[in-house]
Coordinates of C-alpha atoms in Angstrom, one line a residue:
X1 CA -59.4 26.7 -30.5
X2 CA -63.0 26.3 -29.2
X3 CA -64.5 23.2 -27.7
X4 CA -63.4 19.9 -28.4
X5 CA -66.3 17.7 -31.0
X6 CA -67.9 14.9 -28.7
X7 CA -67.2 12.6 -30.9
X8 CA -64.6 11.8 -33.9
X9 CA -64.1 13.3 -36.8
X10 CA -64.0 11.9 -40.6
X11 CA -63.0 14.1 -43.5
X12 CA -63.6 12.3 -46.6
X13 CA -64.4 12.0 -50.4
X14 CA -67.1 9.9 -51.2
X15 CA -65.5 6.1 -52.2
X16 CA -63.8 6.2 -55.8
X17 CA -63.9 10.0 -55.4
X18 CA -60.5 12.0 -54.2
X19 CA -60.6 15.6 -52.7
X20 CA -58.2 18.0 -53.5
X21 CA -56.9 20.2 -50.7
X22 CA -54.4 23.2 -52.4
X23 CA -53.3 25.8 -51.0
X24 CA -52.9 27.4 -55.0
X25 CA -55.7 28.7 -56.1
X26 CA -55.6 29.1 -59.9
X27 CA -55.9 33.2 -61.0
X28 CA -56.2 33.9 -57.0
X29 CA -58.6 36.3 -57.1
X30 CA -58.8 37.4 -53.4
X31 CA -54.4 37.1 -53.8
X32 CA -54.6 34.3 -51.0
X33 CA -52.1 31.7 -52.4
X34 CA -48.9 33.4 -50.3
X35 CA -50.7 32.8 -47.4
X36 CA -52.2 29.7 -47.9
X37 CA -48.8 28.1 -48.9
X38 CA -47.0 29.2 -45.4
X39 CA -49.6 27.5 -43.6
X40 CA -50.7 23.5 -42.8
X41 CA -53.5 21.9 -44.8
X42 CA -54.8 20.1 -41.9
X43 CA -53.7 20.6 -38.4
X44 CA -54.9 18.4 -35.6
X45 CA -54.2 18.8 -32.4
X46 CA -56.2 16.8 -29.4
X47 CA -55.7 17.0 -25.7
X48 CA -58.0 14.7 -25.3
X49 CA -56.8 10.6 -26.6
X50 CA -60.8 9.7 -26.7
X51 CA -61.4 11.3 -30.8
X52 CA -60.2 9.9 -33.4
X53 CA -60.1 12.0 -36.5
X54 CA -59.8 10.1 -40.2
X55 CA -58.6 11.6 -43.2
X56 CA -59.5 9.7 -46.2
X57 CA -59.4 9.9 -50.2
X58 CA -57.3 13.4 -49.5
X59 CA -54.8 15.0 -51.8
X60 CA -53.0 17.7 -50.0
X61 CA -50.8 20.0 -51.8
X62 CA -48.6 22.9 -52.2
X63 CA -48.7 24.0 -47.8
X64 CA -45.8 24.5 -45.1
X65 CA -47.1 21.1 -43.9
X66 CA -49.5 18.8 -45.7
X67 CA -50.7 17.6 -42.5
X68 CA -49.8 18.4 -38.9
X69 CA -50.6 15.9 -35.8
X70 CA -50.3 17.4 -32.8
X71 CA -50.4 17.0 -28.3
X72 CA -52.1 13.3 -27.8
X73 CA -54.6 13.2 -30.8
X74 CA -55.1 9.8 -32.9
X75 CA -55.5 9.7 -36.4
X76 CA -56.1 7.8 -39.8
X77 CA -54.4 8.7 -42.5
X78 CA -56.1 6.2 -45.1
X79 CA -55.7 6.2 -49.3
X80 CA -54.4 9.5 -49.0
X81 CA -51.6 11.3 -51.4
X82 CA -49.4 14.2 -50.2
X83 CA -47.1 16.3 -52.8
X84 CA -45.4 19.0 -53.1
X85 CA -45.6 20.8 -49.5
X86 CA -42.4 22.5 -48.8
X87 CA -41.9 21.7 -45.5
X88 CA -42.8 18.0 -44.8
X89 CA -46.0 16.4 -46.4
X90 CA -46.9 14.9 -43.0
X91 CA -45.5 16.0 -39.4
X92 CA -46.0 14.3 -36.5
X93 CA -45.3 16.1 -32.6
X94 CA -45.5 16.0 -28.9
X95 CA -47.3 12.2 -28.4
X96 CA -49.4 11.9 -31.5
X97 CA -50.7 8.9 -32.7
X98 CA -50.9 8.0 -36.1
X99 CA -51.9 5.2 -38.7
X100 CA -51.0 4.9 -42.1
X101 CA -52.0 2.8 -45.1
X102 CA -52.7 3.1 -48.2
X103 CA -51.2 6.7 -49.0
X104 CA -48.9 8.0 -51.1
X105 CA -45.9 10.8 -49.8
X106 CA -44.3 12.6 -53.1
X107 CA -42.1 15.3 -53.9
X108 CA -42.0 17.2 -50.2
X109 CA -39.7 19.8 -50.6
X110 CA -41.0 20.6 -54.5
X111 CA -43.1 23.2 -54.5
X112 CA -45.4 24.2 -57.6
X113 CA -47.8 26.6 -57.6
X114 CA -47.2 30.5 -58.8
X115 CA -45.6 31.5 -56.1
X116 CA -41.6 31.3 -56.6
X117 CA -40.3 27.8 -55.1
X118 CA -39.1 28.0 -51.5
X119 CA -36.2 26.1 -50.9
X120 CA -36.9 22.8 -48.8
X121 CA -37.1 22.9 -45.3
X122 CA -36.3 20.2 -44.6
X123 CA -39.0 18.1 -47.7
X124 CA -39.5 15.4 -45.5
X125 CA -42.0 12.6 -46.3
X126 CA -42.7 11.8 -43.0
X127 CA -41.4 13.2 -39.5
X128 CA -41.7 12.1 -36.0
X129 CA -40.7 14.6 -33.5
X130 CA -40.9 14.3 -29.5
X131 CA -42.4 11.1 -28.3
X132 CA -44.8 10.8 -31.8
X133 CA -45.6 7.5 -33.0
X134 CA -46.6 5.9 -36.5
X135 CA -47.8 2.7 -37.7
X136 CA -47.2 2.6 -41.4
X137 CA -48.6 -0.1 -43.8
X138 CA -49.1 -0.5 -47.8
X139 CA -47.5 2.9 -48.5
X140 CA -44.9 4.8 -50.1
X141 CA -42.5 8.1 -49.9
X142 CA -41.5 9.1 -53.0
X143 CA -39.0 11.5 -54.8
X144 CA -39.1 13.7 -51.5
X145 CA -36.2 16.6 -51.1
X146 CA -35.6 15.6 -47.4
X147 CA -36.0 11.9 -45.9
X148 CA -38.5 9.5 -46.7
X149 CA -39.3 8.5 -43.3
X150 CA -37.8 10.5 -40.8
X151 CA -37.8 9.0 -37.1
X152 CA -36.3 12.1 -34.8
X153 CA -37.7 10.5 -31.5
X154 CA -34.7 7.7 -31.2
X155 CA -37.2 4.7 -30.1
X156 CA -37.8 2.3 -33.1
X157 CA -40.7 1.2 -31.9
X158 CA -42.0 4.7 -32.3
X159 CA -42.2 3.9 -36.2
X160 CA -43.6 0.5 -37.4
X161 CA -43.3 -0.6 -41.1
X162 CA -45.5 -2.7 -43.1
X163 CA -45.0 -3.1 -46.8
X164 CA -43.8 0.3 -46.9
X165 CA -41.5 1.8 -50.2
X166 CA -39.0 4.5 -50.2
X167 CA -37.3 5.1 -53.1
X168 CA -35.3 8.2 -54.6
X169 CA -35.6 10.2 -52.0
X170 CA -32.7 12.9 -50.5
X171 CA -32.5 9.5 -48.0
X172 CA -35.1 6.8 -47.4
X173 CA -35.4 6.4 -44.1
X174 CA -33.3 8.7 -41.3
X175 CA -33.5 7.1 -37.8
X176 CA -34.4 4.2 -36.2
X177 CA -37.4 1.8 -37.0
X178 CA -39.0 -1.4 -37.0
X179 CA -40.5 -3.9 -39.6
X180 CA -43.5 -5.9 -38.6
X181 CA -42.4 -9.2 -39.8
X182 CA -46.1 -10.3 -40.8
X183 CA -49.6 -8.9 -42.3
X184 CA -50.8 -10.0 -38.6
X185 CA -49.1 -8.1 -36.6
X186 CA -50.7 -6.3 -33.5
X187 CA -49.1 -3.8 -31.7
X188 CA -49.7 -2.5 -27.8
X189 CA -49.1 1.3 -28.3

């Protein structure tokens, strides 16, 4: 809600430094942590294609969704790690735009925290939905429930691959994709 920011948005931890984002709250003193865990750690949703928002140094733990891109914003998801939220670690909807390097996606689907485990729904690494798109260099999916990568839209050019790992997941990589063939590769969308 409220007004769009004029300009874009950064959410950082200071370079060498990593931020922790959980939704579990060790002794939960005002008995938040239910709560916290059924909702997304960072939503973003733009109707406007003129901010950018970057998410940098982040870890993001133990929510529905780590992070939810939403309607037509664009974002950076750079030297980021995702675990352990129970839906998907990173969801991507409507025609969000999203790039990807340096970040880590482990263990969607495994929940810890003291709240009992909710089964995973789906534990997806990564999931595009609608007409989404994702550009995704230098990272990996990791030991996730669901899929790795998880391309619903049906385009492949809707998710690009650069030196991009997924291993031991429930599957690596669900729907269709393509792999820029070079470190130099631009792309129009």
């Amino acid at each position: 809600g409220g007004v769009i920011n004029p300009g874009n948005v950064t959410i950082e931890a200071a370079p060498g430094v990593i931020a922790n984002i959980d939704a579990v709250l060790q002794g939960d003193p005002a008995g938040g942590n239910a709560l916290r865990q059924g909702s997304n750690g960072i939503t973003v949703a733009y109707s406007s294609a003129f901010r950018v928002v970057t998410l940098r140094n982040l870890v993001i733990r133990n929510f529905n969704n780590g992070i939810l891109v939403a309607g037509i914003a664009r974002v950076n998801i750079d030297n980021c790690r995702l675990e352990n939220n129970i839906a998907n670690n990173i969801s991507l909807i409507d025609n969000a735009n999203v790039a990807i390097t340096n970040t880590q996606s482990v263990g969607a689907g495994l929940r810890i925290g003291p709240s009992v485990p909710t089964a995973p729904n789906p534990g997806y690494g990564l999931v595009l939905r609608n007409n989404a798109r994702a550009n995704v260099m230098n990272s990996s999916f990791t030991n996730n429930q669901g899929a790795g990568l998880v391309n619903l839209t049906n385009d492949a050019t809707n998710l690009k691959l650069f030196k991009v790992g997924a291993f031991f997941n429930g599957t690596d990589i669900a729907g269709p994709f393509t792999v820029a063939p070079d470190p130099n590769y631009a792309t129009t969308n």
